Tab-separated table of C-alpha atoms and ligand atoms in Angstrom:
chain	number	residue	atom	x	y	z
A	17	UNK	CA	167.970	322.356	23.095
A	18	UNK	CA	165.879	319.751	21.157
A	19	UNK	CA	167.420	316.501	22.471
A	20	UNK	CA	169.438	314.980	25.711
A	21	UNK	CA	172.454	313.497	24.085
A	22	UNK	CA	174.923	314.185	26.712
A	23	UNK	CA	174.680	315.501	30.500
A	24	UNK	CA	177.455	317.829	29.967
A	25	UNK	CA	174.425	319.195	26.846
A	26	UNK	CA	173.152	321.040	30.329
A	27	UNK	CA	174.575	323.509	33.215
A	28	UNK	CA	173.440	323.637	36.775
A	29	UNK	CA	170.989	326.362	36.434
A	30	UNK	CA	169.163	324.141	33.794
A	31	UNK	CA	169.531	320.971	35.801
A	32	UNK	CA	167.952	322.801	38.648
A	33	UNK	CA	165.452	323.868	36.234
A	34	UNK	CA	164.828	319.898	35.704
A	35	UNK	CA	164.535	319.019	39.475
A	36	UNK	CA	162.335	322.245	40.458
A	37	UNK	CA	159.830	320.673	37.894
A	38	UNK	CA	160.446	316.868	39.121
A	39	UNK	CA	159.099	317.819	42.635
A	40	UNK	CA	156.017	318.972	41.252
A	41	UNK	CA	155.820	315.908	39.101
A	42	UNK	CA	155.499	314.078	42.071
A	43	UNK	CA	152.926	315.128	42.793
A	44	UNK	CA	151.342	314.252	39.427
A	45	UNK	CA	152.524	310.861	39.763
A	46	UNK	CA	150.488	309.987	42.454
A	47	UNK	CA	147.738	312.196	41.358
A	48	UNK	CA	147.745	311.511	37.216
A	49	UNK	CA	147.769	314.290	34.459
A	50	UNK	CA	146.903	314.922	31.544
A	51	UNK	CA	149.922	316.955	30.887
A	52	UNK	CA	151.099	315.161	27.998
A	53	UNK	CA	147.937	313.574	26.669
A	54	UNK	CA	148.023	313.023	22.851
A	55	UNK	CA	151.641	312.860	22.974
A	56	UNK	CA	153.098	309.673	22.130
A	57	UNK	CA	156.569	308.135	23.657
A	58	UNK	CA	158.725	305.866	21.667
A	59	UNK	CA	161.353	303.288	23.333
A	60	UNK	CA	163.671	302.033	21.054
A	61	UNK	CA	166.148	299.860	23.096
A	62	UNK	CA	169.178	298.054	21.370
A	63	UNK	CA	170.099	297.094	24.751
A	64	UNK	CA	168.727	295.054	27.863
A	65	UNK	CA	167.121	297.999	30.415
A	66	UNK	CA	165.038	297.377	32.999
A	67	UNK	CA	164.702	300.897	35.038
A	68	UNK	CA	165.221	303.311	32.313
A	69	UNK	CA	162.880	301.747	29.470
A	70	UNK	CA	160.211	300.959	32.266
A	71	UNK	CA	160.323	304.302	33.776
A	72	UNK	CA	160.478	306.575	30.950
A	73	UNK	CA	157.379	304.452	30.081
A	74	UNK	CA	156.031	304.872	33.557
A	75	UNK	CA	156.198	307.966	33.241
A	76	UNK	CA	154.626	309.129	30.220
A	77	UNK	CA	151.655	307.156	31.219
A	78	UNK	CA	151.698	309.258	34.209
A	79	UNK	CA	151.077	312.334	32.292
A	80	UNK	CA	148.719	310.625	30.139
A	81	UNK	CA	150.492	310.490	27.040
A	82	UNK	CA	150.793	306.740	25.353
A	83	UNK	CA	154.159	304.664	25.007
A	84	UNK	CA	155.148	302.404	22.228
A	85	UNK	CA	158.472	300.923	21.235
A	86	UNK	CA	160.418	297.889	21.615
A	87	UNK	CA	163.047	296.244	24.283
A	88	UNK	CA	164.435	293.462	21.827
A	89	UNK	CA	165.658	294.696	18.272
A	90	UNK	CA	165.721	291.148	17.274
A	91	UNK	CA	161.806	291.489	16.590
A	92	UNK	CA	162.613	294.165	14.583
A	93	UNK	CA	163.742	295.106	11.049
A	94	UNK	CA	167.535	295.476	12.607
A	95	UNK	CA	167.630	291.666	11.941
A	96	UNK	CA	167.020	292.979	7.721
A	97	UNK	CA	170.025	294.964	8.090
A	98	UNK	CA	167.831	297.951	8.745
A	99	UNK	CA	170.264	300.907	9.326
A	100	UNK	CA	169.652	303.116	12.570
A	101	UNK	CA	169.002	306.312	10.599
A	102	UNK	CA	166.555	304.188	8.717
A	103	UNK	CA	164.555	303.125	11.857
A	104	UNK	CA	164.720	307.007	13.335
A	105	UNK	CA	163.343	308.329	9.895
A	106	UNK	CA	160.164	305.827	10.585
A	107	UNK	CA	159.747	305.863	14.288
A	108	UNK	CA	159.503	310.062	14.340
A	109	UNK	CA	156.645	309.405	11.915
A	110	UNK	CA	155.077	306.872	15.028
A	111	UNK	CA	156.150	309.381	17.951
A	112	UNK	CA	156.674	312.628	19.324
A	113	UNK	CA	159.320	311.733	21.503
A	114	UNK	CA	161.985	309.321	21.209
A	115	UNK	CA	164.168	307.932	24.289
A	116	UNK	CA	166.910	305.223	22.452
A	117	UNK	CA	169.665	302.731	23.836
A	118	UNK	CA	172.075	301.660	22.103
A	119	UNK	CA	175.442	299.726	21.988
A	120	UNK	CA	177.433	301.930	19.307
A	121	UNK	CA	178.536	305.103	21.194
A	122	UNK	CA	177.056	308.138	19.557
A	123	UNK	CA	174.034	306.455	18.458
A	124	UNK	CA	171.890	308.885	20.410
A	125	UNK	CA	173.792	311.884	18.328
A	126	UNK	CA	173.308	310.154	15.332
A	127	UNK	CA	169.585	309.882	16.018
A	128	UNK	CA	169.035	313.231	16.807
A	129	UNK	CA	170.897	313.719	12.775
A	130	UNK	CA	168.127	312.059	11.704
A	131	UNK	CA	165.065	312.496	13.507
A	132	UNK	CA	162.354	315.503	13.405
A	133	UNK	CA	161.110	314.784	17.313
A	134	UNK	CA	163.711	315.710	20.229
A	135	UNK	CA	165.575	312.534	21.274
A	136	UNK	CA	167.073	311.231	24.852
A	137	UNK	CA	170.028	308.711	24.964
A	138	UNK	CA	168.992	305.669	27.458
A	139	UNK	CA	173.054	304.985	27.134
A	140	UNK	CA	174.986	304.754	24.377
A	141	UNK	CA	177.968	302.187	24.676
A	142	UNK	CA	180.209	302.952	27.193
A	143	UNK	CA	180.179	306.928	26.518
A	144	UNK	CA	177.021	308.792	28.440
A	145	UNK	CA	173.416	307.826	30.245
A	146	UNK	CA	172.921	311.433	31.366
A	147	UNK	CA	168.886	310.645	32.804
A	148	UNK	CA	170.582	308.360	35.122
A	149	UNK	CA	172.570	311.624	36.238
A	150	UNK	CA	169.547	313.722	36.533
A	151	UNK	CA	168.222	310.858	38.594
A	152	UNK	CA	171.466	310.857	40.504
A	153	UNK	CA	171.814	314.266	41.563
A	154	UNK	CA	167.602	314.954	42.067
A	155	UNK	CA	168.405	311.722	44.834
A	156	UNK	CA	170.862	314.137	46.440
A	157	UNK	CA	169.212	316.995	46.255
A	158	UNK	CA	165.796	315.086	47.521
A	159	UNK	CA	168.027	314.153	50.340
A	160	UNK	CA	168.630	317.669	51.281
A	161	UNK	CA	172.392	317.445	50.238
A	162	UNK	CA	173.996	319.900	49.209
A	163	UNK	CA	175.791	318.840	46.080
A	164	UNK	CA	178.460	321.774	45.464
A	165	UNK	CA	179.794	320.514	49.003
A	166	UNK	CA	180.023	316.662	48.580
A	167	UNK	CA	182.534	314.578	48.409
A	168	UNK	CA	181.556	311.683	45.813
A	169	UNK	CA	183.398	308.852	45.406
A	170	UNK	CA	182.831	307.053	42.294
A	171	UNK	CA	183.797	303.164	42.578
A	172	UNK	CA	184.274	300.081	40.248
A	173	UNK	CA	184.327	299.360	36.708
A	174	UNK	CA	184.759	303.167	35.620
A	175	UNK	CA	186.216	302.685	32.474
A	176	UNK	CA	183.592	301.167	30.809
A	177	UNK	CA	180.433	302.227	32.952
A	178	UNK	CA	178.163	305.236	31.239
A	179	UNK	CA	176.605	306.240	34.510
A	180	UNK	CA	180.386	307.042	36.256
A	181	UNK	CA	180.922	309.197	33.041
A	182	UNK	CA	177.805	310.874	33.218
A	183	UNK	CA	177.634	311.470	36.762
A	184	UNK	CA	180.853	312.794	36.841
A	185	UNK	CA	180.620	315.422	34.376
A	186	UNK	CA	177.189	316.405	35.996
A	187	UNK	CA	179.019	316.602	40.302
A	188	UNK	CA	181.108	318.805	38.056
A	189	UNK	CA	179.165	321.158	36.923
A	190	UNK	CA	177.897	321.405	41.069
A	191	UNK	CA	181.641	321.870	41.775
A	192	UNK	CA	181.368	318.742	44.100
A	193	UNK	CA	184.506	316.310	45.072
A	194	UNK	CA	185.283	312.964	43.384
A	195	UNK	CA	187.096	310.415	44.222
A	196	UNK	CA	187.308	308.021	41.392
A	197	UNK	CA	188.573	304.059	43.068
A	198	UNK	CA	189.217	301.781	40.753
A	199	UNK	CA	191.562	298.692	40.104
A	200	UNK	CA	194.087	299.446	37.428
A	201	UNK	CA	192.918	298.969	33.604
A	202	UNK	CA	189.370	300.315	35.033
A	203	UNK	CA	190.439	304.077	36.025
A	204	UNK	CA	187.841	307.037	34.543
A	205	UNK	CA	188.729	307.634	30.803
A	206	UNK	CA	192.052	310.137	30.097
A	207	UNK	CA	189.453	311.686	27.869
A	208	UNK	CA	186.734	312.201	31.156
A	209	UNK	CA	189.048	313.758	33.266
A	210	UNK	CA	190.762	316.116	30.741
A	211	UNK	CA	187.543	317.131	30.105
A	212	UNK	CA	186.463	317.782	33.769
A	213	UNK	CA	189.352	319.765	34.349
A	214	UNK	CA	189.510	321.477	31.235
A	215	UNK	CA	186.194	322.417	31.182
A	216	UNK	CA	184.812	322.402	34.623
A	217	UNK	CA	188.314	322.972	36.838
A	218	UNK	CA	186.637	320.071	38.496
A	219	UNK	CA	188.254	318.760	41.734
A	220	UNK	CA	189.027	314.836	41.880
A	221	UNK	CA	191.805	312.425	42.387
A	222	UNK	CA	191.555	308.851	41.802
A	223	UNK	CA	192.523	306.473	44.395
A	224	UNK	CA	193.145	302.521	44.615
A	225	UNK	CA	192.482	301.398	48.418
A	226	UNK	CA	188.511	302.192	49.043
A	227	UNK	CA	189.546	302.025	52.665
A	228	UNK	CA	191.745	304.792	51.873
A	229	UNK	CA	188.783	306.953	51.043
A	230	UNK	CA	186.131	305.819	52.773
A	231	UNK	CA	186.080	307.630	55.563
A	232	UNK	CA	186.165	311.428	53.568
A	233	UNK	CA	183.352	310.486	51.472
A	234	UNK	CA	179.685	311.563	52.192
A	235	UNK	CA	178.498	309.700	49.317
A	236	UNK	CA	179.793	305.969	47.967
A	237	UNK	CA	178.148	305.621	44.264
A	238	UNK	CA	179.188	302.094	43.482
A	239	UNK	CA	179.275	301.236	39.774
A	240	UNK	CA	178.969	296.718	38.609
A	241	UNK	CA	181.815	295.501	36.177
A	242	UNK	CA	180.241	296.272	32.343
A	243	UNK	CA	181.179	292.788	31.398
A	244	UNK	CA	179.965	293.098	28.224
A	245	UNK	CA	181.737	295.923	27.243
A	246	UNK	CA	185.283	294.543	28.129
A	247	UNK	CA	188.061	293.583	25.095
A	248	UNK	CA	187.306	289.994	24.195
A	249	UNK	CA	191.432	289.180	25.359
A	250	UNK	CA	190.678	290.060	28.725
A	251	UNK	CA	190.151	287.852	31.696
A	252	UNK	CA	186.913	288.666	33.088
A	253	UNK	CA	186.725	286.376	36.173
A	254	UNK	CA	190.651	287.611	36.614
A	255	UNK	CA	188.707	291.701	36.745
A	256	UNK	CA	186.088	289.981	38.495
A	257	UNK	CA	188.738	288.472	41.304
A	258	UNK	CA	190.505	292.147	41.396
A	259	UNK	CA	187.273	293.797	42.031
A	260	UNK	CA	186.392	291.828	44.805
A	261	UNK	CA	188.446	293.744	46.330
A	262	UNK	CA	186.153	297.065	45.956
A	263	UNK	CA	182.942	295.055	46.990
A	264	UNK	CA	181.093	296.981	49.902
A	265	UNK	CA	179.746	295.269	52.536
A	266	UNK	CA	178.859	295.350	56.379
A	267	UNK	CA	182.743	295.032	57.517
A	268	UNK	CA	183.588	297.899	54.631
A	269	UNK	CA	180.897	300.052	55.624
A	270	UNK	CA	182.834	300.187	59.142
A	271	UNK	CA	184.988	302.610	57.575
A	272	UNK	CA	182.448	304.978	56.357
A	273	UNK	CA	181.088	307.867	58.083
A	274	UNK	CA	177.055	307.243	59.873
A	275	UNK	CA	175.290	309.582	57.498
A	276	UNK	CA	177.570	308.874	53.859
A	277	UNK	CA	174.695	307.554	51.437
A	278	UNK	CA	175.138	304.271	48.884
A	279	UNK	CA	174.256	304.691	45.275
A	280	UNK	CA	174.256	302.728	42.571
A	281	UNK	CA	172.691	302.918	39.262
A	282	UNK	CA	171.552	299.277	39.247
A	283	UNK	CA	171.594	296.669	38.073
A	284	UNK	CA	173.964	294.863	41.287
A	285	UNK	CA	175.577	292.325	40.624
A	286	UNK	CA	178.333	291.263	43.212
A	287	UNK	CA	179.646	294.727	44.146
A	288	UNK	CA	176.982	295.554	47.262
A	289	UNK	CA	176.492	292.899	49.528
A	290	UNK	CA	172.804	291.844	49.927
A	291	UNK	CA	173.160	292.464	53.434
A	292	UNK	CA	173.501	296.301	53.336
A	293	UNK	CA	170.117	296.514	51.650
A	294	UNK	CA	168.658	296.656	54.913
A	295	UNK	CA	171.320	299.556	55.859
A	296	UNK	CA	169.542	303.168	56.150
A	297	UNK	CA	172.480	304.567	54.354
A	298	UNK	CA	171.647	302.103	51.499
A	299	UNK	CA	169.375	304.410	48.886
A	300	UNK	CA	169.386	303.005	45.810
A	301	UNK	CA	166.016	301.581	45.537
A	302	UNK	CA	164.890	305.008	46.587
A	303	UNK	CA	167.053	306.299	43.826
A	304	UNK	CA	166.037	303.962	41.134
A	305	UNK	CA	162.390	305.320	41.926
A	306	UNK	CA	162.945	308.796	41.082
A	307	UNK	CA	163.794	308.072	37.729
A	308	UNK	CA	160.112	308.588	37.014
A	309	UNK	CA	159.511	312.064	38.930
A	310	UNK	CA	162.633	312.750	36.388
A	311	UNK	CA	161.625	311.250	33.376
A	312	UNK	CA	158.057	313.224	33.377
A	313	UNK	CA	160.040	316.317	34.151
A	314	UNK	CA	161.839	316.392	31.282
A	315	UNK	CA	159.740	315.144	28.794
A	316	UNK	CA	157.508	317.714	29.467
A	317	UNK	CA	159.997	320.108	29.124
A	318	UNK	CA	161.334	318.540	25.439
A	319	UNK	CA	157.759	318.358	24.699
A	320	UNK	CA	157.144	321.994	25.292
A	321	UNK	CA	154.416	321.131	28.167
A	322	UNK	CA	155.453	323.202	30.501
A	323	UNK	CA	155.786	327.313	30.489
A	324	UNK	CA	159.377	327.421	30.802
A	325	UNK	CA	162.016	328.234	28.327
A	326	UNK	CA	163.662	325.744	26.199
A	327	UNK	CA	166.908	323.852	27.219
A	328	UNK	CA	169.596	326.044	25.593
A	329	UNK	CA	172.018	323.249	24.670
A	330	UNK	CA	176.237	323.656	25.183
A	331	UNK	CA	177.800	325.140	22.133
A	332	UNK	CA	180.610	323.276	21.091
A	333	UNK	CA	183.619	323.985	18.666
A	334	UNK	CA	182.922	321.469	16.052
A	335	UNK	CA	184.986	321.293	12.393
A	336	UNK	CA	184.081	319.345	9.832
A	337	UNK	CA	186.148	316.986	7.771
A	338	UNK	CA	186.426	314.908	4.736
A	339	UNK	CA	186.074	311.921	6.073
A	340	UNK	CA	185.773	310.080	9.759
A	341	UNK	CA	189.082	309.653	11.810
A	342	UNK	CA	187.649	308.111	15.069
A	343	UNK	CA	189.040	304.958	15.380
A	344	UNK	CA	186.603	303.563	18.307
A	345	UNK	CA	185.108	300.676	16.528
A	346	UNK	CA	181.654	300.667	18.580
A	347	UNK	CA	181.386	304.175	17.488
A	348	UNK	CA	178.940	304.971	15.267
A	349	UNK	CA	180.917	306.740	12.681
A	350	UNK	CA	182.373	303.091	12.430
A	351	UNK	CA	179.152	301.196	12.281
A	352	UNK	CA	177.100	303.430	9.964
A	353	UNK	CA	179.491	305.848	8.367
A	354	UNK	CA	177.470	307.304	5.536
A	355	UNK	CA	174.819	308.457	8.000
A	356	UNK	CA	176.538	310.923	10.051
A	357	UNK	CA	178.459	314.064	8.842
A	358	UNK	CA	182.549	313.298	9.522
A	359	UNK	CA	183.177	315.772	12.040
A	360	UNK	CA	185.125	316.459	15.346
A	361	UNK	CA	184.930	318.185	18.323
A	362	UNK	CA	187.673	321.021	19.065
A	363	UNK	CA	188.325	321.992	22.677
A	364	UNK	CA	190.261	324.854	22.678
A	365	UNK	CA	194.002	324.079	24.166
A	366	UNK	CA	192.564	319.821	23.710
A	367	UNK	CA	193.613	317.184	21.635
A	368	UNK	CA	190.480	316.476	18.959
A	369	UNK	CA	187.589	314.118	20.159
A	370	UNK	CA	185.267	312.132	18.074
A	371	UNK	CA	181.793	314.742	17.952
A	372	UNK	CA	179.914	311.447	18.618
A	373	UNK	CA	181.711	308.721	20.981
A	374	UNK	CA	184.004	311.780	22.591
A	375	UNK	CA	187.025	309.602	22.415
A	376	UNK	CA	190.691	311.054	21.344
A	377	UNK	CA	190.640	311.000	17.755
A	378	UNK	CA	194.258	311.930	15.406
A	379	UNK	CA	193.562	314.437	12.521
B	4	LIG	N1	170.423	302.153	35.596
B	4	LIG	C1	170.039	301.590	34.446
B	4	LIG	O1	170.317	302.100	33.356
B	4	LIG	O2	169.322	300.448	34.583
B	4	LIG	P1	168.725	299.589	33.383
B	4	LIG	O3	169.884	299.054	32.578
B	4	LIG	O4	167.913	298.515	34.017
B	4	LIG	O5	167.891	300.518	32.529
């Protein structure tokens, strides 16, 4: 496998690959390397990031390669009407690597269409941000959890959030538990969970009452409302009333066991109270951190810096049509249709998904 595009792109044997290396790399990031020296990192972000951009960065410095790139595609050519495919054709001419955000989902697929160095989605829309998995699950494992026998539960906005997707389809392939909570109108995608139990027989249940599940979980990963991703008609300080609700806190915490763990991809916004910062059970400063031990880990493995064997990639039952059927509109068969091949993903006994955003799509 050239490129990241997706978390469910890996299986546990190759994750584990990913966090064997990641321990070593810790050592390198205190140390420095010249691991990936001459190698050059691009950052192309269509979206706000502070962790991911600045870490990926971080960590190519840290193994002595250079970074360039850009965090605001208003300074760019984007404001000429420069398409995507465009911008990848030029930047794999500047870089060996290229790590993108973007807001159309699928815009990491289409990049990796286009580009002649391996690519890594930062997030893409609503659909995937599978680093932030691998960051996830290496916090776990760091922890000396065992991940197979977790109970997860997976709380907020988890509809629209990239990491909840992401993370779920990588407890999955550990055969943890999830618990999805969310309000009503925020519940995983139909589309997430067919998947995890047609592909992975994964065990979940979604619940509405956190209290309800607090006490059975050894790990609450806590998700903010994507406020910028909601429908335009909907009432966001009406969500943001509802999810009050699902806000954890010192009373909440009562209710959880002494040793279950608090995650969160970051950035918080209202839905951890400032006050359980201080909490031991609180980790996800620690877990924003390891994003760089990660990072260097796999782009040394994409960059072929390492003597292991290459990511093998998921092989996926994909037909080709005339023309494009998905009907997502921040999908990037929507938003640059000429520049990616009209095709569809075919799970066998499952409805048709978009081969890009992974959304239901009618044929
Ligand atoms: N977790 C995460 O993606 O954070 P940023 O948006 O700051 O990159």
């Amino acid at each position: 496998m050239r490129d990241l595009v997706r978390i469910d792109d890996l299986n546990r044997e190759e994750m584990e690959r990913i966090f064997r290396l990641a321990e070593d790399m810790e050592v390198l990031r205190m140390m420095g390397s010249d691991l990936c020296k001459g190698r050059i990192l691009a950052t192309i972000f269509y979206e706000p990031s502070t962790r991911t951009r600045l870490s990926f960065e971080s960590a190519m410095l840290r193994l002595g390669g250079e970074v360039l790139g850009f965090a605001d595609p208003q300074a760019t050519s984007f404001v000429k009407e420069e398409t995507l495919a465009d911008t990848i054709h030029m930047v794999c001419n500047y870089a060996d690597l290229i790590v993108i955000r973007h807001r159309w989902a699928g815009a990491a697929a289409l990049a990796a269409h286009h580009s002649s160095v391996p690519i890594v989605n930062a997030g893409d829309d609503s659909h995937q941000h599978p680093t932030q998995t691998l960051t996830d699950l290496y916090t776990l494992r760091k922890r000396g959890r065992r991940i197979e026998e977790l109970t997860v539960g997976i709380v907020g906005d988890l509809r629209y959030g990239r990491a909840a997707h992401s993370l779920a389809y990588g407890l999955a392939a550990y055969g943890a538990r999830m618990i999805f909570i969310a309000p009503e109108g925020l519940e995983m995608p139909e589309e997430v969970c067919w998947r995890l139990q047609a592909e992975y027989r994964a065990r979940f249940e979604t619940v509405r009452e956190p209290k309800e599940a607090l006490p059975e979980l050894d790990v609450i990963y806590m998700n903010r409302l994507q406020k910028e991703r909601l429908p335009q008609d909907l009432d966001v300080s009406e969500v943001r009333r509802i999810l009050a609700a699902y806000r954890l806190d010192p009373e909440m915490m009562k209710h959880a066991r002494p040793d279950c763990l608090v995650m969160h991809p970051l950035p918080r916004v209202e839905e951890i109270a400032r006050e359980l910062d201080a909490d031991p059970r609180a980790i996800y400063f620690e877990q924003s951190a390891n994003g760089v031990p990660v990072r260097m880990a796999l782009m040394a493995i994409l960059l072929n810096r390492v003597d292991q064997p290459p990511l093998r990639g998921k092989v996926r039952t994909v037909r080709h049509l005339e023309e494009h059927v998905c009907q997502n509109p921040v999908c990037v068969t929507q938003q640059e249709p000429n520049n990616v091949p009209p095709q569809i993903e075919e799970p066998v006994d499952g409805r048709p998904m978009c081969a890009y955003c992974s959304q239901w799509v009618t044929v």
